[in-house]
Amino acid sequence: MDLGLNGKVAIVTGSARGLGAATARRLAQEGAKVVITDINAELAEATAKALRGEGLAAHCVVGDITQGADVKRLVDETVAHFGGVHVLVNNAGAPRDKYLVKMSEDDWDFVMAVMLKGAFLATKAVMPHFIGQGWGRVINISSRAHLGNPTQANYSAAKAGLIGMARALSKEEGRYGVTCNCVAPGFMETEMVRALPTYETIKDNAIAAQPVKRVGQPEDIADAVAFLASERAGFISGEVLHVTGGRYG
Ligand SMILES: NC(=O)c1ccc[n+]([C@@H]2O[C@H](COP(=O)([O-])OP(=O)(O)OC[C@H]3O[C@@H](n4cnc5c(N)ncnc54)[C@H](O)[C@@H]3O)[C@@H](O)[C@H]2O)c1
């Protein structure tokens, strides 16, 4: 199936590693020109370089997705370098897991800023381009945690917020040929989850709860995002695609 992504320009936030890096690679393998953007400068540069080494079109813009000036520079540089922008994947994220009674105001604000404010700023910055060309794709990386996880009141709220945002924008922007959807990953093996002190327990619990008995891989998310970013998904908007090995709740 030709996804029709050849020549399209895609920004993937938080793409220095993990799900974002795998997604950027997949989009680039489909012919897209991808912008790797991340707060981790060294890793972002290395990932973009690795993609270019594979013969793929990749450019790196280092920045903090929570800062309006960085996001403006990201989109300006994308357009200057690749001549436009067609796809935005709001993937940047970071957890601050704690029981509510131990969760500080900073833990709450930090998670909201990276995931919700970052997605707001990036989407607002690309939308005039999407509207102007009558074509655009926004894909928010939510999580199965939007259904609620203990120790993740902040994270679950932000991930549910990304779904609400995509649904609102699907209604606002559909008339311009712009679709807005979410991918909700289950437990995926990335550096972020491997760093959790409870990694082994979470992994065992996830596999026990999943009908599909294996650990999710970044490429599982990348394939789902590539489909939603494609020409083939133009009649799908406001949806949440769970990529969880069949696990709900
Ligand atoms: N791995 C999982 O099991 C899983 C499950 C559900 C949802 N998710 C979501 O998928 C996304 C990617 O997760 P991952 O596992 O690849 O995590 P990861 O930590 O490997 O990657 C996240 C990237 O975001 C970057 N980032 C953080 N704050 C940033 C900021 N302010 N500005 C720019 N970049 C910033 C980090 O530097 C990192 O490279 C996150 O939104 C996460 O919440 C992951």
Short mmCIF file of N, CA and C in Angstrom, two decimals, residues 161-224:
data_model
loop_
_atom_site.label_atom_id
_atom_site.label_comp_id
_atom_site.label_asym_id
_atom_site.label_seq_id
_atom_site.Cartn_x
_atom_site.Cartn_y
_atom_site.Cartn_z
N GLY A 161 -6.14 14.71 28.02
CA GLY A 161 -6.23 16.05 27.45
C GLY A 161 -5.84 16.07 25.98
N LEU A 162 -4.84 15.29 25.61
CA LEU A 162 -4.42 15.23 24.20
C LEU A 162 -5.53 14.67 23.32
N ILE A 163 -6.32 13.77 23.89
CA ILE A 163 -7.45 13.21 23.12
C ILE A 163 -8.52 14.28 22.94
N GLY A 164 -8.84 14.99 24.01
CA GLY A 164 -9.82 16.08 23.91
C GLY A 164 -9.39 17.13 22.90
N MET A 165 -8.11 17.45 22.94
CA MET A 165 -7.58 18.44 22.02
C MET A 165 -7.71 17.96 20.56
N ALA A 166 -7.36 16.72 20.31
CA ALA A 166 -7.45 16.19 18.93
C ALA A 166 -8.90 16.19 18.46
N ARG A 167 -9.82 15.86 19.37
CA ARG A 167 -11.24 15.81 18.97
C ARG A 167 -11.75 17.21 18.67
N ALA A 168 -11.37 18.19 19.49
CA ALA A 168 -11.78 19.57 19.23
C ALA A 168 -11.22 20.04 17.89
N LEU A 169 -9.95 19.76 17.64
CA LEU A 169 -9.32 20.22 16.40
C LEU A 169 -9.86 19.47 15.19
N SER A 170 -10.26 18.22 15.37
CA SER A 170 -10.83 17.49 14.23
C SER A 170 -12.10 18.20 13.75
N LYS A 171 -12.84 18.78 14.71
CA LYS A 171 -14.06 19.50 14.34
C LYS A 171 -13.75 20.88 13.76
N GLU A 172 -12.70 21.52 14.29
CA GLU A 172 -12.33 22.85 13.79
C GLU A 172 -11.71 22.82 12.41
N GLU A 173 -10.84 21.85 12.17
CA GLU A 173 -9.93 21.94 11.02
C GLU A 173 -10.27 20.99 9.87
N GLY A 174 -11.26 20.11 10.08
CA GLY A 174 -11.60 19.13 9.03
C GLY A 174 -11.93 19.79 7.71
N ARG A 175 -12.58 20.93 7.76
CA ARG A 175 -12.99 21.61 6.51
C ARG A 175 -11.78 22.05 5.68
N TYR A 176 -10.61 22.10 6.31
CA TYR A 176 -9.39 22.51 5.60
C TYR A 176 -8.55 21.31 5.14
N GLY A 177 -9.10 20.12 5.25
CA GLY A 177 -8.32 18.94 4.84
C GLY A 177 -7.32 18.52 5.89
N VAL A 178 -7.55 18.96 7.12
CA VAL A 178 -6.62 18.62 8.21
C VAL A 178 -7.29 17.61 9.14
N THR A 179 -6.63 16.48 9.37
CA THR A 179 -7.15 15.51 10.32
C THR A 179 -6.31 15.53 11.60
N CYS A 180 -6.95 15.24 12.71
CA CYS A 180 -6.27 15.23 14.02
C CYS A 180 -6.68 13.96 14.75
N ASN A 181 -5.71 13.11 15.01
CA ASN A 181 -5.98 11.82 15.66
C ASN A 181 -4.97 11.56 16.76
N CYS A 182 -5.25 10.50 17.51
CA CYS A 182 -4.32 10.09 18.57
C CYS A 182 -3.94 8.62 18.39
N VAL A 183 -2.72 8.33 18.77
CA VAL A 183 -2.30 6.94 18.97
C VAL A 183 -2.10 6.76 20.47
N ALA A 184 -2.70 5.72 21.02
CA ALA A 184 -2.57 5.45 22.45
C ALA A 184 -1.74 4.18 22.64
N PRO A 185 -0.44 4.33 22.90
CA PRO A 185 0.39 3.13 23.10
C PRO A 185 0.08 2.47 24.44
N GLY A 186 0.26 1.16 24.46
CA GLY A 186 0.26 0.44 25.73
C GLY A 186 1.69 0.45 26.25
N PHE A 187 2.09 -0.67 26.81
CA PHE A 187 3.46 -0.76 27.34
C PHE A 187 4.42 -1.02 26.19
N MET A 188 5.30 -0.06 25.93
CA MET A 188 6.25 -0.18 24.83
C MET A 188 7.66 -0.14 25.40
N GLU A 189 8.51 -0.96 24.87
CA GLU A 189 9.88 -1.04 25.40
C GLU A 189 10.72 0.12 24.86
N THR A 190 10.90 1.15 25.68
CA THR A 190 11.75 2.30 25.31
C THR A 190 12.59 2.68 26.54
N GLU A 191 13.52 3.59 26.29
CA GLU A 191 14.40 4.06 27.37
C GLU A 191 13.58 4.64 28.52
N MET A 192 12.46 5.34 28.18
CA MET A 192 11.66 5.99 29.21
C MET A 192 11.11 4.97 30.21
N VAL A 193 10.54 3.89 29.71
CA VAL A 193 9.96 2.91 30.64
C VAL A 193 11.05 2.04 31.28
N ARG A 194 12.14 1.81 30.54
CA ARG A 194 13.22 1.01 31.15
C ARG A 194 13.85 1.74 32.34
N ALA A 195 13.71 3.08 32.35
CA ALA A 195 14.28 3.88 33.45
C ALA A 195 13.39 3.86 34.70
N LEU A 196 12.17 3.38 34.57
CA LEU A 196 11.27 3.38 35.74
C LEU A 196 11.76 2.34 36.74
N PRO A 197 11.76 2.68 38.05
CA PRO A 197 12.23 1.70 39.04
C PRO A 197 11.38 0.43 39.06
N THR A 198 10.12 0.56 38.63
CA THR A 198 9.21 -0.59 38.66
C THR A 198 9.11 -1.27 37.29
N TYR A 199 10.12 -1.05 36.44
CA TYR A 199 10.06 -1.53 35.04
C TYR A 199 9.69 -3.02 34.94
N GLU A 200 10.40 -3.88 35.69
CA GLU A 200 10.17 -5.33 35.55
C GLU A 200 8.75 -5.70 35.94
N THR A 201 8.27 -5.09 37.02
CA THR A 201 6.90 -5.38 37.48
C THR A 201 5.88 -4.91 36.44
N ILE A 202 6.08 -3.69 35.95
CA ILE A 202 5.13 -3.15 34.96
C ILE A 202 5.12 -4.03 33.72
N LYS A 203 6.30 -4.46 33.32
CA LYS A 203 6.41 -5.31 32.11
C LYS A 203 5.66 -6.63 32.32
N ASP A 204 5.91 -7.28 33.46
CA ASP A 204 5.24 -8.56 33.72
C ASP A 204 3.73 -8.38 33.78
N ASN A 205 3.28 -7.31 34.45
CA ASN A 205 1.84 -7.05 34.57
C ASN A 205 1.23 -6.77 33.20
N ALA A 206 1.97 -6.00 32.38
CA ALA A 206 1.44 -5.65 31.05
C ALA A 206 1.27 -6.90 30.21
N ILE A 207 2.28 -7.75 30.20
CA ILE A 207 2.19 -8.95 29.36
C ILE A 207 1.08 -9.87 29.87
N ALA A 208 0.93 -9.94 31.20
CA ALA A 208 -0.14 -10.77 31.76
C ALA A 208 -1.51 -10.25 31.35
N ALA A 209 -1.65 -8.92 31.24
CA ALA A 209 -2.95 -8.31 30.95
C ALA A 209 -3.25 -8.22 29.46
N GLN A 210 -2.22 -8.43 28.62
CA GLN A 210 -2.40 -8.25 27.18
C GLN A 210 -2.78 -9.57 26.52
N PRO A 211 -3.79 -9.56 25.64
CA PRO A 211 -4.04 -10.76 24.84
C PRO A 211 -2.85 -11.11 23.94
N VAL A 212 -2.16 -10.11 23.42
CA VAL A 212 -0.97 -10.37 22.58
C VAL A 212 0.24 -10.45 23.52
N LYS A 213 0.83 -11.65 23.60
CA LYS A 213 1.82 -11.93 24.65
C LYS A 213 3.24 -11.57 24.25
N ARG A 214 3.45 -10.29 24.01
CA ARG A 214 4.83 -9.83 23.79
C ARG A 214 4.91 -8.37 24.18
N VAL A 215 6.13 -7.89 24.37
CA VAL A 215 6.32 -6.49 24.71
C VAL A 215 6.16 -5.66 23.43
N GLY A 216 5.44 -4.55 23.55
CA GLY A 216 5.29 -3.65 22.41
C GLY A 216 6.62 -3.01 22.05
N GLN A 217 6.84 -2.84 20.77
CA GLN A 217 8.09 -2.24 20.29
C GLN A 217 7.81 -0.87 19.67
N PRO A 218 8.79 0.03 19.67
CA PRO A 218 8.59 1.36 19.07
C PRO A 218 8.05 1.29 17.64
N GLU A 219 8.45 0.26 16.90
CA GLU A 219 8.00 0.14 15.50
C GLU A 219 6.49 -0.10 15.42
N ASP A 220 5.90 -0.70 16.46
CA ASP A 220 4.44 -0.88 16.46
C ASP A 220 3.74 0.47 16.44
N ILE A 221 4.28 1.43 17.16
CA ILE A 221 3.71 2.78 17.20
C ILE A 221 4.01 3.51 15.89
N ALA A 222 5.23 3.34 15.42
CA ALA A 222 5.64 4.02 14.18
C ALA A 222 4.71 3.63 13.02
N ASP A 223 4.36 2.36 12.93
CA ASP A 223 3.49 1.91 11.83
C ASP A 223 2.10 2.53 11.95
N ALA A 224 1.58 2.61 13.17
CA ALA A 224 0.24 3.20 13.38
C ALA A 224 0.25 4.68 13.02
#
